[in-house]
Amino acid sequence: MSQRNGISWRFGLNKTILHVDINSYFATVLQQENPLLQNRPLGVTKGRGRTCLIATSKEAKQFGISTGMRRSEGVVLCPQLLCIPASFERCLDATKRLQKVFKTIAPSIYIYSLDEAFIDISDCRKNLYPDAKKLGKEIQNLIKKELGSWVTCNVGIAENRLLAKMASEVAPKGAVLEVTEENKDALLATTEFKDVCGVGYRLAKKLARFHVQYPYQIRFIPQEELAIVVGPFWAKELLKIAYGKETHLLNQLDRELPHMKSVGRSITGYRLHEDDAEITNILKNLCLEVIDKVRNMNLAGRQVWLGLYGRNEYWDTHETLQIPINHSSELLLWIQQLYTRWTKKFPVIKFAIRLSLLENQIQEQLLPQWQKQEVVQKALDDLNRKYGLFTIHPAAIPPKEELIFPEVTGFLGDRLYQLRDSD
Ligand SMILES: [Mg+2]
């Protein structure tokens, strides 16, 4: 997915990056699909019964309702607020369609999250897109054509991803904003840290305590003093941001990964769980999903990790194996074994497992036990593909109606898995 624009980088030529950010994605996709929802203040929750708003429509935003608020807080601001569960699958489908559109523009694209993408037009700007702003407008039209007229997006254009993303963040909804030498410093002096990619909520808050709100201000703070407050790594990173240079986080996107390094799955329950059988059943369910994903990508992993979270407690453990595994029976066994290490028990609200150190060199094993497992697993894979995941599953895991199925998250941490079909 991430393509390196090595030549222009090496020779220090100017790059041109576009950052496309669909406005109020989860809400917009639902509104596009159902015209009755258009022009209505909409709050989107993660699922039925959930109260946290993971997205809001532009109409809801006008009432001051923002992502992260509780439904009850939203209703206070706007009694007509309509709350509906998100459809991650439909959004993922829309993202895959966008991916295809972006690929017609330039070969170098990176889907950053479900609703955001970077398009690197450095190599084709001169011949194909001399007017990048015009291209930004064209992209907006192409997206409307593909996903529907209700879908609007912001496009930021700059010499690197940090500035392009910053531009699309601060631009008015549905606008195209290009960062030039003339407006760059003004942008850095007026964009709050909370709108800068990679600067987390805590760091922004810490800086605000020292009355530092905008990247430009960092230029006037001695590095040693900044390092005392934020540590040496962030002191350096903040200085890069102050001058509009790309940060470590965004630079990392250039490192082409041949395949995913780990596949994990976590779930937060509706209530606390204390019963061993209940807890292990949930973990087994997560194991099946992880193995399905790992096998789908023809990978196998050598490190098994288990994490359990209580209201205020946390415990985790892991084991590094000699031979990579990708059978559900093997992962189930290892998770069960790791679970026995958990002695200081507490009620659990969140469950997490991970299979990492993934490799694509899967060695067939000669032992009959392994071969038998492989035959069974292959049969399961076929059934899962043909009739849907968990059509057949071990009797030990919860009944069908309580099964936990895979979900797509907005950030697309598993983008190499989710977007693999359309490559
Ligand atoms: Mg967006």
CSV table of C-alpha atoms and ligand atoms in Angstrom, one decimal:
chain,number,residue,atom,x,y,z
A,1,MET,CA,0.0,0.0,0.0
A,2,SER,CA,2.6,2.5,1.0
A,3,GLN,CA,4.8,3.3,-1.9
A,4,ARG,CA,8.1,5.1,-1.6
A,5,ASN,CA,8.8,8.0,-3.7
A,6,GLY,CA,12.5,7.3,-3.4
A,7,ILE,CA,13.8,9.3,-6.4
A,8,SER,CA,12.4,12.7,-5.6
A,9,TRP,CA,13.2,12.2,-1.9
A,10,ARG,CA,16.9,11.3,-2.6
A,11,PHE,CA,17.4,14.2,-4.9
A,12,GLY,CA,15.6,16.6,-2.6
A,13,LEU,CA,13.1,17.7,-5.2
A,14,ASN,CA,9.8,19.1,-4.1
A,15,LYS,CA,7.2,16.6,-3.3
A,16,THR,CA,3.4,17.1,-3.6
A,17,ILE,CA,1.2,15.2,-1.3
A,18,LEU,CA,-2.6,15.4,-1.2
A,19,HIS,CA,-4.5,14.4,1.9
A,20,VAL,CA,-8.1,13.5,1.3
A,21,ASP,CA,-10.4,13.4,4.4
A,22,ILE,CA,-14.1,12.5,3.9
A,23,ASN,CA,-16.3,14.7,6.1
A,24,SER,CA,-18.2,13.0,8.9
A,25,TYR,CA,-17.6,9.6,7.2
A,26,PHE,CA,-19.7,7.2,9.3
A,27,ALA,CA,-22.6,9.5,9.4
A,28,THR,CA,-22.3,10.6,5.7
A,29,VAL,CA,-22.3,7.0,4.4
A,30,LEU,CA,-25.5,6.3,6.3
A,31,GLN,CA,-27.1,9.5,5.1
A,32,GLN,CA,-26.1,8.8,1.5
A,33,GLU,CA,-27.8,5.4,1.8
A,34,ASN,CA,-30.9,6.6,3.4
A,35,PRO,CA,-32.2,10.1,2.3
A,36,LEU,CA,-34.5,10.3,5.3
A,37,LEU,CA,-31.4,10.7,7.4
A,38,GLN,CA,-30.1,13.7,5.4
A,39,ASN,CA,-30.3,17.1,6.9
A,40,ARG,CA,-30.8,15.6,10.3
A,41,PRO,CA,-28.6,15.8,13.4
A,42,LEU,CA,-27.2,12.2,13.5
A,43,GLY,CA,-25.0,10.6,16.2
A,44,VAL,CA,-23.3,7.3,15.3
A,45,THR,CA,-22.5,4.7,17.9
A,46,LYS,CA,-20.3,1.6,17.7
A,47,GLY,CA,-23.3,-0.7,18.0
A,48,ARG,CA,-26.8,-1.2,19.3
A,49,GLY,CA,-26.9,-0.4,23.0
A,50,ARG,CA,-23.7,1.6,22.9
A,51,THR,CA,-23.8,5.2,24.1
A,52,CYS,CA,-20.5,6.7,23.0
A,53,LEU,CA,-20.7,8.7,19.8
A,54,ILE,CA,-18.0,7.7,17.4
A,55,ALA,CA,-19.1,10.1,14.7
A,56,THR,CA,-21.6,12.9,14.2
A,57,SER,CA,-23.2,14.3,11.1
A,58,LYS,CA,-22.4,17.9,10.0
A,59,GLU,CA,-25.9,18.9,11.2
A,60,ALA,CA,-25.2,17.5,14.7
A,61,LYS,CA,-21.8,19.3,14.7
A,62,GLN,CA,-23.7,22.6,14.3
A,63,PHE,CA,-25.2,22.0,17.8
A,64,GLY,CA,-21.7,21.5,19.2
A,65,ILE,CA,-22.1,17.7,19.4
A,66,SER,CA,-18.7,16.1,18.8
A,67,THR,CA,-17.1,12.7,18.5
A,68,GLY,CA,-16.4,11.1,21.9
A,69,MET,CA,-19.5,12.6,23.6
A,70,ARG,CA,-22.1,10.4,25.3
A,71,ARG,CA,-25.5,10.1,23.7
A,72,SER,CA,-27.0,11.7,26.8
A,73,GLU,CA,-24.7,14.7,26.5
A,74,GLY,CA,-25.7,15.1,22.8
A,75,VAL,CA,-29.4,15.0,23.6
A,76,VAL,CA,-29.0,17.9,26.0
A,77,LEU,CA,-27.5,20.0,23.2
A,78,CYS,CA,-30.0,18.9,20.6
A,79,PRO,CA,-33.1,17.0,21.7
A,80,GLN,CA,-33.8,15.9,18.1
A,81,LEU,CA,-30.5,14.0,18.0
A,82,LEU,CA,-31.0,10.7,16.2
A,83,CYS,CA,-28.6,7.9,17.3
A,84,ILE,CA,-27.9,4.9,15.1
A,85,PRO,CA,-25.3,2.2,15.0
A,86,ALA,CA,-22.4,2.4,12.6
A,87,SER,CA,-22.1,0.1,9.7
A,88,PHE,CA,-18.3,-0.7,9.6
A,89,GLU,CA,-18.8,-3.1,6.7
A,90,ARG,CA,-20.4,-0.6,4.5
A,91,CYS,CA,-17.8,2.0,5.3
A,92,LEU,CA,-15.0,-0.5,4.6
A,93,ASP,CA,-16.7,-1.3,1.3
A,94,ALA,CA,-16.9,2.5,0.5
A,95,THR,CA,-13.2,2.8,1.4
A,96,LYS,CA,-12.3,0.0,-1.0
A,97,ARG,CA,-14.2,1.8,-3.7
A,98,LEU,CA,-12.3,5.0,-2.9
A,99,GLN,CA,-9.0,3.1,-3.0
A,100,LYS,CA,-9.8,2.2,-6.6
A,101,VAL,CA,-10.6,5.8,-7.5
A,102,PHE,CA,-7.3,7.1,-5.9
A,103,LYS,CA,-5.3,4.5,-7.8
A,104,THR,CA,-6.6,6.0,-11.1
A,105,ILE,CA,-5.0,9.3,-10.0
A,106,ALA,CA,-1.5,8.2,-9.0
A,107,PRO,CA,0.2,4.9,-8.3
A,108,SER,CA,1.5,6.1,-4.9
A,109,ILE,CA,-1.4,6.1,-2.4
A,110,TYR,CA,-1.7,5.3,1.2
A,111,ILE,CA,-5.0,4.6,2.9
A,112,TYR,CA,-4.4,6.1,6.3
A,113,SER,CA,-7.7,5.3,7.9
A,114,LEU,CA,-11.2,4.4,6.7
A,115,ASP,CA,-11.9,8.0,5.7
A,116,GLU,CA,-8.4,9.3,5.0
A,117,ALA,CA,-5.8,8.8,2.3
A,118,PHE,CA,-2.5,10.3,1.1
A,119,ILE,CA,-1.9,10.6,-2.6
A,120,ASP,CA,1.6,11.3,-3.7
A,121,ILE,CA,1.6,13.1,-7.1
A,122,SER,CA,5.2,14.2,-7.0
A,123,ASP,CA,6.2,12.1,-10.0
A,124,CYS,CA,3.3,13.1,-12.2
A,125,ARG,CA,2.6,16.7,-11.1
A,126,LYS,CA,4.6,18.3,-13.9
A,127,ASN,CA,3.1,16.4,-16.7
A,128,LEU,CA,-0.4,15.4,-15.5
A,129,TYR,CA,-1.4,17.8,-12.7
A,130,PRO,CA,0.4,21.2,-13.0
A,131,ASP,CA,-2.6,22.7,-11.0
A,132,ALA,CA,-2.8,20.6,-7.8
A,133,LYS,CA,-5.8,22.6,-6.5
A,134,LYS,CA,-7.7,21.8,-9.7
A,135,LEU,CA,-6.9,18.1,-9.1
A,136,GLY,CA,-8.2,18.5,-5.5
A,137,LYS,CA,-11.5,19.7,-6.9
A,138,GLU,CA,-11.6,16.9,-9.4
A,139,ILE,CA,-11.0,14.3,-6.7
A,140,GLN,CA,-14.0,15.8,-4.8
A,141,ASN,CA,-16.1,15.3,-7.9
A,142,LEU,CA,-14.8,11.8,-8.5
A,143,ILE,CA,-15.7,10.8,-4.9
A,144,LYS,CA,-19.2,12.2,-5.3
A,145,LYS,CA,-19.6,10.2,-8.5
A,146,GLU,CA,-18.4,7.0,-6.8
A,147,LEU,CA,-20.1,7.3,-3.4
A,148,GLY,CA,-22.9,9.8,-4.0
A,149,SER,CA,-23.6,13.5,-4.0
A,150,TRP,CA,-24.0,13.7,-0.2
A,151,VAL,CA,-20.4,12.8,0.3
A,152,THR,CA,-18.0,15.7,0.7
A,153,CYS,CA,-14.4,15.8,1.5
A,154,ASN,CA,-11.5,18.1,2.4
A,155,VAL,CA,-8.3,18.1,0.4
A,156,GLY,CA,-5.0,19.3,1.8
A,157,ILE,CA,-2.1,19.8,-0.5
A,158,ALA,CA,1.5,20.3,0.6
A,159,GLU,CA,5.1,19.3,0.3
A,160,ASN,CA,4.7,16.6,2.9
A,161,ARG,CA,2.1,14.5,4.7
A,162,LEU,CA,2.3,16.5,8.0
A,163,LEU,CA,1.3,19.8,6.3
A,164,ALA,CA,-1.1,18.2,3.9
A,165,LYS,CA,-3.0,16.6,6.8
A,166,MET,CA,-2.9,19.8,8.8
A,167,ALA,CA,-4.3,21.7,5.8
A,168,SER,CA,-7.2,19.3,5.3
A,169,GLU,CA,-7.9,19.4,9.1
A,170,VAL,CA,-8.2,23.2,9.3
A,171,ALA,CA,-9.8,23.8,5.9
A,172,PRO,CA,-13.6,24.6,6.0
A,173,LYS,CA,-15.7,21.5,5.3
A,174,GLY,CA,-15.7,20.6,1.6
A,175,ALA,CA,-12.7,22.9,0.8
A,176,VAL,CA,-9.3,22.4,-0.9
A,177,LEU,CA,-6.4,24.1,0.8
A,178,GLU,CA,-2.9,24.2,-0.5
A,179,VAL,CA,0.1,25.0,1.7
A,180,THR,CA,2.5,27.3,0.0
A,181,GLU,CA,5.7,29.1,1.2
A,182,GLU,CA,3.5,32.2,1.6
A,183,ASN,CA,0.9,30.6,3.9
A,184,LYS,CA,2.9,27.9,5.7
A,185,ASP,CA,4.1,29.9,8.7
A,186,ALA,CA,0.6,31.3,9.2
A,187,LEU,CA,-0.8,27.8,9.2
A,188,LEU,CA,1.8,26.7,11.8
A,189,ALA,CA,1.0,29.7,13.9
A,190,THR,CA,-2.8,29.2,13.9
A,191,THR,CA,-3.3,25.4,13.9
A,192,GLU,CA,-3.7,24.1,17.5
A,193,PHE,CA,-1.7,21.1,18.5
A,194,LYS,CA,-4.9,19.0,18.9
A,195,ASP,CA,-5.2,19.3,15.1
A,196,VAL,CA,-1.6,18.2,14.4
A,197,CYS,CA,-1.3,14.5,13.3
A,198,GLY,CA,0.6,12.5,15.9
A,199,VAL,CA,0.3,14.9,18.8
A,200,GLY,CA,-1.9,13.1,21.3
A,201,TYR,CA,-4.4,14.6,23.7
A,202,ARG,CA,-2.1,14.3,26.7
A,203,LEU,CA,0.9,15.9,25.0
A,204,ALA,CA,-1.3,18.8,23.7
A,205,LYS,CA,-2.7,19.2,27.2
A,206,LYS,CA,0.8,19.2,28.8
A,207,LEU,CA,2.0,21.9,26.3
A,208,ALA,CA,-1.1,23.9,27.0
A,209,ARG,CA,-0.2,24.0,30.7
A,210,PHE,CA,3.0,25.8,29.6
A,211,HIS,CA,0.9,28.1,27.4
A,212,VAL,CA,2.2,26.5,24.2
A,213,GLN,CA,-0.7,26.0,21.8
A,214,TYR,CA,0.7,26.3,18.3
A,215,PRO,CA,3.6,24.6,16.5
A,216,TYR,CA,5.2,28.0,15.6
A,217,GLN,CA,5.7,28.8,19.2
A,218,ILE,CA,8.1,25.9,19.6
A,219,ARG,CA,10.7,27.7,17.5
A,220,PHE,CA,11.3,30.1,20.4
A,221,ILE,CA,11.7,27.5,23.1
A,222,PRO,CA,15.3,26.2,23.8
A,223,GLN,CA,15.4,22.5,23.0
A,224,GLU,CA,16.9,21.6,26.4
A,225,GLU,CA,14.1,23.2,28.2
A,226,LEU,CA,11.5,21.6,26.0
A,227,ALA,CA,13.2,18.2,26.6
A,228,ILE,CA,12.7,18.6,30.3
A,229,VAL,CA,9.0,18.9,29.8
A,230,VAL,CA,8.3,16.4,27.0
A,231,GLY,CA,11.4,14.3,26.9
A,232,PRO,CA,14.2,14.3,24.2
A,233,PHE,CA,12.2,12.4,21.6
A,234,TRP,CA,9.2,14.7,21.6
A,235,ALA,CA,11.4,17.8,21.9
A,236,LYS,CA,12.9,16.8,18.5
A,237,GLU,CA,9.6,15.9,17.0
A,238,LEU,CA,8.0,19.1,18.1
A,239,LEU,CA,10.8,21.1,16.5
A,240,LYS,CA,10.2,19.3,13.2
A,241,ILE,CA,6.5,20.2,13.5
A,242,ALA,CA,7.3,23.8,14.3
A,243,TYR,CA,9.0,24.1,10.9
A,244,GLY,CA,6.4,22.0,9.1
A,245,LYS,CA,8.7,19.0,8.6
A,246,GLU,CA,7.4,15.4,8.5
A,247,THR,CA,7.5,13.6,11.8
A,248,HIS,CA,8.7,10.1,12.6
A,249,LEU,CA,5.2,8.7,12.8
A,250,LEU,CA,4.3,9.8,9.2
A,251,ASN,CA,7.8,9.0,7.9
A,252,GLN,CA,7.2,5.4,9.0
A,253,LEU,CA,4.5,5.1,6.3
A,254,ASP,CA,7.3,4.9,3.8
A,255,ARG,CA,8.6,1.7,5.3
A,256,GLU,CA,7.0,-0.9,3.1
A,257,LEU,CA,5.8,-3.8,5.1
A,258,PRO,CA,5.8,-7.1,3.1
A,259,HIS,CA,3.0,-8.4,5.4
A,260,MET,CA,1.4,-7.7,8.7
A,261,LYS,CA,3.7,-8.2,11.7
A,262,SER,CA,1.0,-9.2,14.1
A,263,VAL,CA,-2.7,-9.9,14.3
A,264,GLY,CA,-4.5,-9.1,17.4
A,265,ARG,CA,-8.1,-8.8,18.6
A,266,SER,CA,-9.5,-7.1,21.7
A,267,ILE,CA,-13.0,-6.6,22.9
A,268,THR,CA,-14.5,-4.6,25.7
A,269,GLY,CA,-17.5,-6.3,27.3
A,270,TYR,CA,-20.7,-4.7,28.5
A,271,ARG,CA,-20.1,-6.0,32.0
A,272,LEU,CA,-17.4,-7.4,34.3
A,273,HIS,CA,-16.6,-11.1,34.0
A,274,GLU,CA,-15.4,-13.2,36.9
A,275,ASP,CA,-16.2,-16.7,35.8
A,276,ASP,CA,-13.2,-18.6,34.5
A,277,ALA,CA,-15.3,-20.5,31.9
A,278,GLU,CA,-16.9,-17.3,30.7
A,279,ILE,CA,-13.5,-15.6,30.3
A,280,THR,CA,-11.8,-18.5,28.5
A,281,ASN,CA,-14.7,-18.9,26.2
A,282,ILE,CA,-14.4,-15.3,25.1
A,283,LEU,CA,-10.7,-15.7,24.6
A,284,LYS,CA,-11.3,-18.9,22.5
A,285,ASN,CA,-13.7,-16.9,20.3
A,286,LEU,CA,-11.0,-14.3,19.7
A,287,CYS,CA,-8.5,-17.0,18.9
A,288,LEU,CA,-10.6,-18.3,16.1
A,289,GLU,CA,-10.9,-14.9,14.6
A,290,VAL,CA,-7.1,-14.2,14.8
A,291,ILE,CA,-6.3,-17.6,13.2
A,292,ASP,CA,-8.8,-17.0,10.4
A,293,LYS,CA,-7.2,-13.7,9.6
A,294,VAL,CA,-3.6,-15.1,9.8
A,295,ARG,CA,-4.5,-18.0,7.6
A,296,ASN,CA,-6.2,-15.7,5.1
A,297,MET,CA,-2.9,-14.0,4.6
A,298,ASN,CA,-0.9,-17.2,4.5
A,299,LEU,CA,1.0,-16.3,7.6
A,300,ALA,CA,2.0,-18.1,10.8
A,301,GLY,CA,3.1,-16.5,14.1
A,302,ARG,CA,5.7,-17.3,16.8
A,303,GLN,CA,4.6,-15.1,19.6
A,304,VAL,CA,1.4,-15.4,21.6
A,305,TRP,CA,0.3,-12.6,23.8
A,306,LEU,CA,-2.7,-12.4,26.3
A,307,GLY,CA,-3.9,-9.2,28.0
A,308,LEU,CA,-6.7,-8.8,30.5
A,309,TYR,CA,-8.1,-5.5,31.8
A,310,GLY,CA,-10.2,-4.8,34.8
A,311,ARG,CA,-11.7,-1.5,35.8
A,312,ASN,CA,-8.4,-0.3,37.2
A,313,GLU,CA,-6.2,-3.4,36.9
A,314,TYR,CA,-4.2,-4.8,34.1
A,315,TRP,CA,-2.3,-8.1,33.5
A,316,ASP,CA,-0.5,-9.5,30.5
A,317,THR,CA,1.9,-12.2,29.5
A,318,HIS,CA,3.4,-13.7,26.4
A,319,GLU,CA,5.3,-16.6,25.1
A,320,THR,CA,7.7,-16.8,22.2
A,321,LEU,CA,7.6,-20.2,20.4
A,322,GLN,CA,10.2,-22.1,18.4
A,323,ILE,CA,7.9,-22.9,15.6
A,324,PRO,CA,5.3,-20.6,14.1
A,325,ILE,CA,1.7,-21.6,14.5
A,326,ASN,CA,-1.5,-21.0,12.5
A,327,HIS,CA,-3.9,-23.7,13.6
A,328,SER,CA,-6.7,-22.6,15.9
A,329,SER,CA,-6.1,-25.8,18.1
A,330,GLU,CA,-2.5,-24.6,18.6
A,331,LEU,CA,-3.5,-21.0,19.5
A,332,LEU,CA,-6.3,-22.2,21.8
A,333,LEU,CA,-3.9,-24.4,23.6
A,334,TRP,CA,-1.3,-21.7,24.1
A,335,ILE,CA,-3.9,-19.1,25.3
A,336,GLN,CA,-5.2,-21.6,27.8
A,337,GLN,CA,-1.7,-22.2,29.0
A,338,LEU,CA,-1.0,-18.5,29.3
A,339,TYR,CA,-4.2,-18.1,31.2
A,340,THR,CA,-3.1,-20.5,33.9
A,341,ARG,CA,-0.3,-17.9,34.7
A,342,TRP,CA,-2.9,-15.4,35.8
A,343,THR,CA,-3.1,-15.9,39.6
A,344,LYS,CA,-4.0,-12.5,41.1
A,345,LYS,CA,-7.4,-12.5,39.5
A,346,PHE,CA,-9.7,-9.5,39.1
A,347,PRO,CA,-13.1,-9.0,37.3
A,348,VAL,CA,-12.3,-8.5,33.6
A,349,ILE,CA,-13.9,-5.9,31.3
A,350,LYS,CA,-11.6,-6.1,28.3
A,351,PHE,CA,-10.0,-9.1,26.7
A,352,ALA,CA,-7.1,-9.0,24.2
A,353,ILE,CA,-5.0,-11.6,22.4
A,354,ARG,CA,-2.3,-11.3,19.7
A,355,LEU,CA,-0.3,-13.6,17.5
A,356,SER,CA,2.9,-11.8,16.4
A,357,LEU,CA,6.3,-12.4,14.8
A,358,LEU,CA,4.3,-13.4,11.8
A,359,GLU,CA,6.2,-15.1,8.9
A,360,ASN,CA,5.1,-16.1,5.5
A,361,GLN,CA,7.6,-19.0,5.2
A,362,ILE,CA,5.3,-21.6,6.6
A,363,GLN,CA,7.1,-24.9,7.0
A,364,GLU,CA,4.9,-28.0,6.5
A,365,GLN,CA,5.5,-30.4,9.3
A,366,LEU,CA,5.9,-34.1,9.0
A,367,LEU,CA,4.4,-35.2,12.3
A,368,PRO,CA,1.0,-36.9,11.8
A,369,GLN,CA,-0.6,-34.9,14.6
A,370,TRP,CA,0.3,-31.6,12.7
A,371,GLN,CA,-0.9,-33.0,9.4
A,372,LYS,CA,-4.2,-34.1,10.8
A,373,GLN,CA,-4.7,-30.6,12.3
A,374,GLU,CA,-3.8,-29.0,9.0
A,375,VAL,CA,-6.5,-31.1,7.2
A,376,VAL,CA,-9.1,-30.1,9.7
A,377,GLN,CA,-8.1,-26.5,9.6
A,378,LYS,CA,-8.2,-26.4,5.8
A,379,ALA,CA,-11.7,-27.8,5.9
A,380,LEU,CA,-12.7,-25.1,8.4
A,381,ASP,CA,-11.1,-22.4,6.2
A,382,ASP,CA,-13.2,-23.7,3.3
A,383,LEU,CA,-16.4,-23.7,5.3
A,384,ASN,CA,-15.7,-20.2,6.7
A,385,ARG,CA,-15.0,-18.8,3.2
A,386,LYS,CA,-18.1,-20.5,1.6
A,387,TYR,CA,-20.7,-20.2,4.3
A,388,GLY,CA,-19.4,-17.4,6.6
A,389,LEU,CA,-17.1,-17.2,9.5
A,390,PHE,CA,-17.8,-19.6,12.5
A,391,THR,CA,-20.3,-21.7,10.5
A,392,ILE,CA,-18.7,-24.5,12.4
A,393,HIS,CA,-16.9,-23.7,15.6
A,394,PRO,CA,-15.7,-25.6,18.7
A,395,ALA,CA,-18.6,-26.4,21.1
A,396,ALA,CA,-16.6,-24.8,23.9
A,397,ILE,CA,-17.0,-21.3,22.6
A,398,PRO,CA,-20.3,-19.3,23.2
A,399,PRO,CA,-23.5,-20.2,21.4
A,400,LYS,CA,-23.9,-18.7,17.9
A,401,GLU,CA,-26.0,-15.8,19.0
A,402,GLU,CA,-23.3,-14.7,21.5
A,403,LEU,CA,-20.4,-15.2,19.2
A,404,ILE,CA,-18.1,-12.2,18.7
A,405,PHE,CA,-17.5,-11.5,15.0
A,406,PRO,CA,-14.7,-9.4,13.5
A,407,GLU,CA,-15.2,-5.7,13.4
A,408,VAL,CA,-13.6,-3.0,11.4
A,409,THR,CA,-12.2,0.0,13.2
A,410,GLY,CA,-11.9,3.5,11.8
A,411,PHE,CA,-8.2,3.6,12.1
A,412,LEU,CA,-7.7,0.4,10.1
A,413,GLY,CA,-4.9,-1.0,12.1
A,414,ASP,CA,-5.3,-4.1,10.1
A,415,ARG,CA,-5.3,-2.3,6.8
A,416,LEU,CA,-3.0,-4.9,5.2
A,417,TYR,CA,-5.7,-7.5,5.9
A,418,GLN,CA,-8.8,-5.4,5.2
A,419,LEU,CA,-7.6,-3.8,2.0
A,420,ARG,CA,-5.7,-6.8,0.6
A,421,ASP,CA,-8.5,-7.8,-1.9
A,422,SER,CA,-8.4,-4.6,-3.8
A,423,ASP,CA,-4.6,-4.5,-4.2
B,1,MG,MG,-12.9,12.5,8.2
